[in-house]
Amino acid sequence: MKITGLKVMVCSPGRNFVTVKIETDKGVFGLGDATLNGREKAVAAYLESHLTSCLIGRDPFDTEDIWNYLYKGAYWRRGPVTMTAIGAVDIALWDIKSKALEVPLYQLLGGKSRNRLMAYTHAQGQDLAETVEDVVAVKEQGFRAIRVQSGIPGLKKVYGVSDKESYEPAVKSSRPVEENWSTAKYLEFIPKLFSAVRKEVGADIHLLHDAHHRLSPIEAARLGKELESYHLYWLEDATAAELQDRFRIIRQHTTTPLAVGEVFNSVYDCHQLMIEHLIDYIRMTVAHGGGITPMMKIANLASFHNIKTGCHGPSDLSPINMAACLHFGMAINNYGIQEYMGYPQETADVFSTSYKFADGYFTLDESPGLGVNYDEKKAKTFPYEKAYLPINRLEDGTLWDW
Ligand code: GCO
Ligand code: MG
């Protein structure tokens, strides 16, 4: 089998997505997700200008060699744009291989390690009462695990909360909108929120929280410690993770489980976190982590250090990435949980999927490959619109982590 073409398609059914389609001389094609929120066109250009001609004529079954060719061969390694481009190609190649062999992708990665995959979704509210109410409503939908984010008294607009039903951080505009932040106000409020939520929902539900890289290590340590009695499933992105050894400080102070990695794109972003047992869940997602090929190796490394996966699964990655994460999660032993925010109807109309979601769990059927279809004609009716993630400033105007 030979690769005959690579198509890069950018559409915006509700929000922007970049999709790769790799075609072959046998008529089998594969799909990959190349969406990098707010930087979509950079990945599209990388694919079109630099990868297409390297792939034409290659055997799509040679996933390991092609991955190394694109990674080592570029000389310029790592980085979100490069790794998302390579990741999309790799996902599409695995889709081709498993479709050609007429098996679901997870069969090529180790087979079934479980029957179903637990997912968590988001609950949010403008204040404590509204957030508790939303957690109860989400629990009633059947979710076993819920991420809880709330407006903070005294702050106008914070991460994880919107006035719409589901949270979408990117805004279609010519430059980023600004949010504001006070760590003192946040740290004062969050333990009270979790005390109220735990009291309302009881012990038999997993609660998660995302601090979105905003705390210093010692502040994160304080938060982890103060949340201990509410038994979180995880505290996510407790501090910015460019320096992995910052996590030592948090780890030394608290038994609250730690998750990090949605902005990582390489094993070198997290290998110290793993070998020093500084985290409990690795949040890298398949598309941004360079594809199935490196993610299998990362999951294996994690498995030797009691670390489970918890792939980033926001609605700003397409259902193609979601399917890739689910096949990956189905096959590995150290699957933890999958993030799932649902998709608006326009997105579901463009991307149809064979994975099913009910009562807090995903299941996969016997469809070959990833089990995702992309309606190219419908996608064209939703043209790209420039969008940005917000930026964040302290109350005195200082630019802060978002
Ligand atoms: C999450 C994330 C998202 C990101 C978004 C950026 O845990 O789901 O933090 O909300 O901010 O995906 O594109
Ligand atoms: Mg997050």
Short mmCIF file of C-alpha atoms and ligand atoms in Angstrom, two decimals:
data_model
loop_
_atom_site.label_atom_id
_atom_site.label_comp_id
_atom_site.label_asym_id
_atom_site.label_seq_id
_atom_site.Cartn_x
_atom_site.Cartn_y
_atom_site.Cartn_z
CA MET A 1 0.00 0.00 0.00
CA LYS A 2 1.24 3.51 -0.81
CA ILE A 3 0.23 6.95 0.43
CA THR A 4 -1.08 9.00 -2.50
CA GLY A 5 -2.15 12.23 -0.84
CA LEU A 6 -2.65 14.26 2.32
CA LYS A 7 -5.51 16.75 2.66
CA VAL A 8 -5.67 19.37 5.41
CA MET A 9 -9.19 20.60 6.13
CA VAL A 10 -10.01 23.47 8.47
CA CYS A 11 -13.62 23.96 9.52
CA SER A 12 -15.59 25.62 12.28
CA PRO A 13 -18.77 23.74 13.21
CA GLY A 14 -19.21 25.61 16.49
CA ARG A 15 -15.45 26.06 16.88
CA ASN A 16 -12.31 25.59 14.76
CA PHE A 17 -10.94 22.12 13.95
CA VAL A 18 -8.06 21.03 11.73
CA THR A 19 -8.48 17.58 10.18
CA VAL A 20 -5.96 15.54 8.19
CA LYS A 21 -7.03 12.94 5.65
CA ILE A 22 -4.35 10.59 4.30
CA GLU A 23 -5.28 8.75 1.11
CA THR A 24 -3.79 5.54 -0.30
CA ASP A 25 -3.65 3.71 -3.62
CA LYS A 26 -5.90 0.95 -2.18
CA GLY A 27 -8.76 3.35 -1.50
CA VAL A 28 -8.41 3.08 2.30
CA PHE A 29 -7.98 6.48 3.95
CA GLY A 30 -7.20 7.60 7.50
CA LEU A 31 -8.19 10.63 9.59
CA GLY A 32 -6.14 12.59 12.12
CA ASP A 33 -6.88 15.56 14.40
CA ALA A 34 -4.44 18.49 14.06
CA THR A 35 -6.34 21.06 16.14
CA LEU A 36 -4.22 23.37 18.30
CA ASN A 37 -6.61 25.82 19.89
CA GLY A 38 -5.95 29.40 18.75
CA ARG A 39 -2.97 28.37 16.56
CA GLU A 40 -4.83 26.22 14.01
CA LYS A 41 -3.31 27.73 10.86
CA ALA A 42 0.26 27.17 12.03
CA VAL A 43 -0.30 23.40 12.20
CA ALA A 44 -2.17 23.41 8.87
CA ALA A 45 0.77 25.19 7.20
CA TYR A 46 3.31 22.82 8.81
CA LEU A 47 1.41 19.84 7.40
CA GLU A 48 0.77 21.25 3.94
CA SER A 49 4.11 22.91 3.36
CA HIS A 50 6.48 20.47 5.03
CA LEU A 51 4.99 17.01 5.57
CA THR A 52 2.85 16.17 2.53
CA SER A 53 5.70 15.64 0.06
CA CYS A 54 7.62 13.51 2.61
CA LEU A 55 4.68 11.12 2.89
CA ILE A 56 3.65 10.53 -0.72
CA GLY A 57 4.80 7.07 -1.85
CA ARG A 58 5.46 5.79 1.70
CA ASP A 59 3.89 2.57 2.99
CA PRO A 60 1.33 3.77 5.61
CA PHE A 61 1.89 0.59 7.68
CA ASP A 62 5.41 1.78 8.61
CA THR A 63 4.12 3.86 11.52
CA GLU A 64 7.27 3.59 13.65
CA ASP A 65 9.69 4.56 10.90
CA ILE A 66 7.47 7.36 9.58
CA TRP A 67 7.11 8.83 13.07
CA ASN A 68 10.87 8.85 13.59
CA TYR A 69 11.42 10.21 10.08
CA LEU A 70 9.15 13.18 10.84
CA TYR A 71 10.45 13.70 14.40
CA LYS A 72 14.19 13.11 14.09
CA GLY A 73 14.35 14.02 10.42
CA ALA A 74 13.15 17.59 10.97
CA TYR A 75 16.13 18.28 13.28
CA TRP A 76 13.83 20.79 15.10
CA ARG A 77 12.25 18.60 17.76
CA ARG A 78 9.28 18.96 20.11
CA GLY A 79 6.99 21.98 20.39
CA PRO A 80 3.18 22.00 20.14
CA VAL A 81 2.97 22.90 16.42
CA THR A 82 5.42 20.22 15.26
CA MET A 83 4.08 17.55 17.60
CA THR A 84 0.42 18.21 16.76
CA ALA A 85 1.24 17.97 13.03
CA ILE A 86 3.16 14.70 13.51
CA GLY A 87 0.44 13.48 15.89
CA ALA A 88 -2.30 14.01 13.30
CA VAL A 89 -0.31 12.09 10.66
CA ASP A 90 0.39 9.25 13.10
CA ILE A 91 -3.29 8.95 14.12
CA ALA A 92 -4.33 8.85 10.46
CA LEU A 93 -1.75 6.13 9.68
CA TRP A 94 -2.99 3.95 12.56
CA ASP A 95 -6.54 4.53 11.30
CA ILE A 96 -5.47 3.30 7.83
CA LYS A 97 -3.63 0.27 9.21
CA SER A 98 -6.51 -0.89 11.40
CA LYS A 99 -9.11 -0.23 8.67
CA ALA A 100 -7.02 -2.21 6.16
CA LEU A 101 -6.74 -5.10 8.65
CA GLU A 102 -10.47 -4.72 9.44
CA VAL A 103 -10.04 -4.44 13.22
CA PRO A 104 -10.77 -1.68 15.72
CA LEU A 105 -7.56 0.27 16.41
CA TYR A 106 -7.30 -0.96 20.03
CA GLN A 107 -6.68 -4.49 18.70
CA LEU A 108 -3.33 -3.34 17.27
CA LEU A 109 -2.33 -1.68 20.57
CA GLY A 110 -2.83 -4.60 22.95
CA GLY A 111 -6.47 -5.57 22.63
CA LYS A 112 -9.14 -4.93 25.26
CA SER A 113 -7.88 -4.19 28.77
CA ARG A 114 -11.39 -3.33 30.02
CA ASN A 115 -15.02 -3.32 28.90
CA ARG A 116 -15.72 0.38 29.32
CA LEU A 117 -13.86 3.62 29.97
CA MET A 118 -14.79 5.96 32.80
CA ALA A 119 -15.08 9.64 31.83
CA TYR A 120 -15.41 12.85 33.78
CA THR A 121 -17.26 15.94 32.73
CA HIS A 122 -17.47 19.53 33.95
CA ALA A 123 -19.80 21.23 36.39
CA GLN A 124 -19.63 24.98 36.78
CA GLY A 125 -21.45 27.93 38.27
CA GLN A 126 -21.07 31.65 38.85
CA ASP A 127 -21.06 31.16 42.64
CA LEU A 128 -21.06 28.43 45.28
CA ALA A 129 -24.81 27.75 45.24
CA GLU A 130 -25.03 27.60 41.44
CA THR A 131 -21.99 25.31 41.26
CA VAL A 132 -23.33 22.86 43.87
CA GLU A 133 -26.62 22.79 41.95
CA ASP A 134 -24.79 22.02 38.70
CA VAL A 135 -22.75 19.22 40.31
CA VAL A 136 -25.99 17.60 41.46
CA ALA A 137 -27.51 17.97 37.97
CA VAL A 138 -24.42 16.42 36.32
CA LYS A 139 -24.45 13.57 38.84
CA GLU A 140 -28.08 12.91 37.96
CA GLN A 141 -27.06 12.53 34.30
CA GLY A 142 -25.11 9.45 35.43
CA PHE A 143 -21.54 10.77 35.60
CA ARG A 144 -19.30 9.01 38.14
CA ALA A 145 -16.65 11.75 38.06
CA ILE A 146 -17.13 15.51 37.92
CA ARG A 147 -14.71 18.41 37.53
CA VAL A 148 -15.90 21.33 39.65
CA GLN A 149 -15.07 24.95 38.69
CA SER A 150 -16.74 28.04 40.11
CA GLY A 151 -16.80 31.81 39.90
CA ILE A 152 -14.72 33.32 42.72
CA PRO A 153 -16.24 36.00 44.97
CA GLY A 154 -14.76 39.36 43.97
CA LEU A 155 -13.49 38.26 40.51
CA LYS A 156 -15.42 39.07 37.34
CA LYS A 157 -14.46 36.23 34.97
CA VAL A 158 -12.34 33.21 35.78
CA TYR A 159 -11.21 29.99 34.13
CA GLY A 160 -13.72 27.17 33.72
CA VAL A 161 -16.93 29.16 34.12
CA SER A 162 -19.14 30.57 31.42
CA ASP A 163 -22.72 31.74 31.10
CA LYS A 164 -23.34 29.12 28.41
CA GLU A 165 -24.27 25.54 29.20
CA SER A 166 -20.79 24.23 28.47
CA TYR A 167 -17.47 25.98 28.87
CA GLU A 168 -15.66 27.14 25.70
CA PRO A 169 -12.60 29.26 26.40
CA ALA A 170 -11.73 30.38 22.84
CA VAL A 171 -13.45 33.53 21.62
CA LYS A 172 -13.91 34.36 17.93
CA SER A 173 -12.27 37.78 17.77
CA SER A 174 -9.16 39.53 16.46
CA ARG A 175 -7.30 39.37 19.79
CA PRO A 176 -7.61 37.57 23.16
CA VAL A 177 -10.19 38.69 25.71
CA GLU A 178 -8.87 39.43 29.21
CA GLU A 179 -9.84 37.64 32.42
CA ASN A 180 -8.79 38.59 35.93
CA TRP A 181 -7.27 36.78 38.84
CA SER A 182 -6.41 36.89 42.53
CA THR A 183 -4.73 33.84 44.06
CA ALA A 184 -5.65 35.04 47.57
CA LYS A 185 -9.38 35.20 46.74
CA TYR A 186 -9.22 31.83 44.99
CA LEU A 187 -7.43 30.05 47.84
CA GLU A 188 -9.87 31.48 50.36
CA PHE A 189 -12.87 30.18 48.42
CA ILE A 190 -12.02 26.76 46.94
CA PRO A 191 -11.90 24.72 50.20
CA LYS A 192 -15.33 26.14 51.13
CA LEU A 193 -16.65 25.13 47.71
CA PHE A 194 -15.42 21.54 48.02
CA SER A 195 -16.71 21.26 51.56
CA ALA A 196 -20.19 22.23 50.31
CA VAL A 197 -20.03 20.00 47.23
CA ARG A 198 -18.84 16.91 49.12
CA LYS A 199 -21.55 17.43 51.73
CA GLU A 200 -24.20 17.61 49.01
CA VAL A 201 -23.12 14.68 46.80
CA GLY A 202 -21.67 12.26 49.37
CA ALA A 203 -18.58 10.09 49.16
CA ASP A 204 -19.54 7.89 46.22
CA ILE A 205 -18.61 10.25 43.39
CA HIS A 206 -15.23 11.37 42.09
CA LEU A 207 -14.55 15.11 42.33
CA LEU A 208 -11.81 16.83 40.31
CA HIS A 209 -10.53 20.39 40.12
CA ASP A 210 -8.36 22.34 37.64
CA ALA A 211 -6.13 25.12 39.04
CA HIS A 212 -5.00 25.92 35.47
CA HIS A 213 -1.29 26.56 36.18
CA ARG A 214 -1.96 29.66 38.31
CA LEU A 215 -0.43 28.83 41.68
CA SER A 216 3.14 28.86 42.90
CA PRO A 217 4.32 25.45 44.18
CA ILE A 218 3.86 26.43 47.82
CA GLU A 219 0.38 27.86 47.15
CA ALA A 220 -0.52 24.65 45.33
CA ALA A 221 0.78 22.67 48.30
CA ARG A 222 -1.50 24.67 50.61
CA LEU A 223 -4.50 24.05 48.38
CA GLY A 224 -3.78 20.32 48.12
CA LYS A 225 -3.46 20.10 51.89
CA GLU A 226 -6.67 22.02 52.57
CA LEU A 227 -8.60 19.83 50.11
CA GLU A 228 -7.35 16.52 51.55
CA SER A 229 -10.45 15.70 53.57
CA TYR A 230 -12.69 16.08 50.49
CA HIS A 231 -10.81 13.23 48.75
CA LEU A 232 -10.36 14.64 45.27
CA TYR A 233 -9.78 12.25 42.37
CA TRP A 234 -7.18 14.78 41.25
CA LEU A 235 -5.99 18.37 41.49
CA GLU A 236 -5.03 19.38 37.94
CA ASP A 237 -2.30 21.75 36.76
CA ALA A 238 -1.63 22.83 40.34
CA THR A 239 1.33 24.89 39.18
CA ALA A 240 2.97 25.80 35.85
CA ALA A 241 4.95 22.74 34.82
CA GLU A 242 7.86 24.03 32.73
CA LEU A 243 10.10 23.07 35.64
CA GLN A 244 9.18 19.54 36.60
CA ASP A 245 11.01 19.66 39.93
CA ARG A 246 8.56 22.31 41.19
CA PHE A 247 6.21 19.39 41.77
CA ARG A 248 8.50 18.06 44.51
CA ILE A 249 7.36 20.87 46.81
CA ILE A 250 3.67 20.11 46.26
CA ARG A 251 4.21 16.38 46.60
CA GLN A 252 6.07 16.72 49.89
CA HIS A 253 3.11 18.50 51.46
CA THR A 254 -0.05 16.79 50.34
CA THR A 255 -1.74 13.46 49.65
CA THR A 256 -4.20 15.03 47.16
CA PRO A 257 -3.54 13.20 43.85
CA LEU A 258 -1.94 15.37 41.16
CA ALA A 259 -2.59 15.47 37.41
CA VAL A 260 -0.73 17.49 34.81
CA GLY A 261 0.20 17.48 31.13
CA GLU A 262 -2.48 18.91 28.83
CA VAL A 263 0.10 21.32 27.38
CA PHE A 264 2.89 18.73 27.21
CA ASN A 265 3.88 17.33 23.84
CA SER A 266 6.84 15.09 24.56
CA VAL A 267 8.00 12.48 27.05
CA TYR A 268 10.76 14.95 27.94
CA ASP A 269 8.09 17.23 29.43
CA CYS A 270 7.18 14.61 31.99
CA HIS A 271 9.85 11.95 32.45
CA GLN A 272 11.15 13.51 35.67
CA LEU A 273 7.60 13.74 37.01
CA MET A 274 7.32 10.04 36.32
CA ILE A 275 10.60 8.65 37.56
CA GLU A 276 10.35 10.68 40.78
CA HIS A 277 6.67 9.69 41.28
CA LEU A 278 5.65 13.35 41.48
CA ILE A 279 2.24 12.93 39.83
CA ASP A 280 -0.57 10.40 39.73
CA TYR A 281 -2.12 11.09 36.31
CA ILE A 282 -0.55 12.16 33.03
CA ARG A 283 -2.92 14.39 31.02
CA MET A 284 -1.18 14.41 27.63
CA THR A 285 -3.62 13.81 24.82
CA VAL A 286 -2.93 11.73 21.72
CA ALA A 287 -3.06 14.53 19.12
CA HIS A 288 -0.85 16.96 21.05
CA GLY A 289 1.45 14.22 22.33
CA GLY A 290 2.67 13.33 18.83
CA GLY A 291 0.17 10.52 18.13
CA ILE A 292 -0.44 6.93 19.12
CA THR A 293 3.19 5.84 18.51
CA PRO A 294 4.84 7.98 21.24
CA MET A 295 1.80 7.90 23.56
CA MET A 296 2.05 4.11 23.86
CA LYS A 297 5.66 4.51 25.00
CA ILE A 298 4.74 7.29 27.45
CA ALA A 299 1.93 5.16 28.91
CA ASN A 300 4.36 2.29 29.33
CA LEU A 301 6.86 4.49 31.15
CA ALA A 302 4.01 5.80 33.34
CA SER A 303 2.88 2.25 34.13
CA PHE A 304 6.24 1.47 35.75
CA HIS A 305 5.74 4.40 38.13
CA ASN A 306 2.10 3.82 39.21
CA ILE A 307 0.92 6.69 37.05
CA LYS A 308 -2.34 6.43 35.13
CA THR A 309 -3.58 8.30 32.09
CA GLY A 310 -6.21 11.03 32.08
CA CYS A 311 -6.16 12.35 28.52
CA HIS A 312 -7.12 15.95 27.90
CA GLY A 313 -10.45 15.78 26.06
CA PRO A 314 -11.90 19.26 25.73
CA SER A 315 -14.38 20.15 23.01
CA ASP A 316 -11.51 22.07 21.38
CA LEU A 317 -10.06 18.80 20.13
CA SER A 318 -12.17 16.99 17.54
CA PRO A 319 -13.99 13.65 17.94
CA ILE A 320 -11.08 12.14 15.96
CA ASN A 321 -8.74 12.82 18.87
CA MET A 322 -11.42 11.58 21.28
CA ALA A 323 -11.64 8.29 19.37
CA ALA A 324 -7.82 7.99 19.34
CA CYS A 325 -7.74 8.52 23.13
CA LEU A 326 -10.43 5.91 23.67
CA HIS A 327 -8.72 3.20 21.59
CA PHE A 328 -5.44 4.02 23.35
CA GLY A 329 -7.20 3.92 26.73
CA MET A 330 -8.95 0.64 25.92
CA ALA A 331 -5.65 -1.08 25.14
CA ILE A 332 -3.35 0.04 27.98
CA ASN A 333 -3.39 -1.38 31.50
CA ASN A 334 -2.85 1.96 33.28
CA TYR A 335 -5.87 3.82 31.92
CA GLY A 336 -7.24 6.24 34.51
CA ILE A 337 -10.05 8.40 33.17
CA GLN A 338 -11.02 10.38 30.04
CA GLU A 339 -12.16 14.00 30.03
CA TYR A 340 -15.39 14.49 28.09
CA MET A 341 -17.27 17.76 27.64
CA GLY A 342 -19.65 16.56 24.91
CA TYR A 343 -19.90 18.24 21.51
CA PRO A 344 -22.42 20.69 20.10
CA GLN A 345 -24.78 19.33 17.42
CA GLU A 346 -22.93 21.09 14.53
CA THR A 347 -19.71 19.30 15.50
CA ALA A 348 -21.49 15.95 15.76
CA ASP A 349 -23.02 16.56 12.31
CA VAL A 350 -19.56 16.89 10.72
CA PHE A 351 -17.82 14.13 12.72
CA SER A 352 -19.86 10.96 13.16
CA THR A 353 -18.45 8.43 15.62
CA SER A 354 -18.96 4.79 16.50
CA TYR A 355 -17.90 5.21 20.14
CA LYS A 356 -20.85 5.44 22.52
CA PHE A 357 -21.24 7.29 25.78
CA ALA A 358 -23.77 6.41 28.51
CA ASP A 359 -23.96 6.59 32.32
CA GLY A 360 -20.50 8.03 32.77
CA TYR A 361 -18.69 5.47 30.57
CA PHE A 362 -17.52 5.16 26.96
CA THR A 363 -17.77 1.90 25.03
CA LEU A 364 -16.19 0.94 21.70
CA ASP A 365 -17.69 -1.42 19.15
CA GLU A 366 -16.08 -3.59 16.48
CA SER A 367 -15.93 -0.87 13.78
CA PRO A 368 -12.56 -1.01 12.03
CA GLY A 369 -10.03 1.78 12.60
CA LEU A 370 -10.91 4.76 14.77
CA GLY A 371 -14.57 4.50 13.82
CA VAL A 372 -14.93 8.18 12.87
CA ASN A 373 -16.26 9.71 9.66
CA TYR A 374 -15.80 13.28 8.48
CA ASP A 375 -18.48 14.85 6.28
CA GLU A 376 -16.35 17.03 3.99
CA LYS A 377 -19.31 18.67 2.26
CA LYS A 378 -20.98 19.68 5.52
CA ALA A 379 -17.65 20.83 6.96
CA LYS A 380 -17.26 23.31 4.09
CA THR A 381 -20.44 25.08 5.22
CA PHE A 382 -18.61 26.04 8.46
CA PRO A 383 -15.60 28.15 7.40
CA TYR A 384 -12.70 28.94 9.75
CA GLU A 385 -13.02 32.01 11.95
CA LYS A 386 -10.05 33.42 13.84
CA ALA A 387 -10.34 32.71 17.58
CA TYR A 388 -8.12 33.18 20.62
CA LEU A 389 -7.86 31.72 24.10
CA PRO A 390 -8.08 34.45 26.77
CA ILE A 391 -5.22 36.04 28.64
CA ASN A 392 -5.26 36.61 32.38
CA ARG A 393 -4.21 39.63 34.48
CA LEU A 394 -3.92 40.20 38.21
CA GLU A 395 -6.05 42.94 39.73
CA ASP A 396 -3.15 45.42 39.37
CA GLY A 397 -2.80 44.62 35.65
CA THR A 398 0.15 42.18 35.81
CA LEU A 399 -0.02 39.53 33.09
CA TRP A 400 -0.53 36.14 34.75
CA ASP A 401 -0.67 32.48 33.72
CA TRP A 402 -3.81 31.41 31.89
C1 GCO B 1 -9.20 21.23 30.45
C2 GCO B 1 -8.46 22.39 29.93
C3 GCO B 1 -9.15 23.20 28.90
C4 GCO B 1 -8.11 24.09 28.22
C5 GCO B 1 -8.44 24.27 26.78
C6 GCO B 1 -7.39 25.05 26.04
O1 GCO B 1 -8.83 20.78 31.52
O2 GCO B 1 -10.09 20.76 29.76
O3 GCO B 1 -7.84 23.10 30.93
O4 GCO B 1 -10.22 23.94 29.38
O5 GCO B 1 -7.99 25.30 28.84
O6 GCO B 1 -8.59 23.00 26.22
O7 GCO B 1 -7.54 24.91 24.68
MG MG B 2 -7.13 21.60 32.33
#
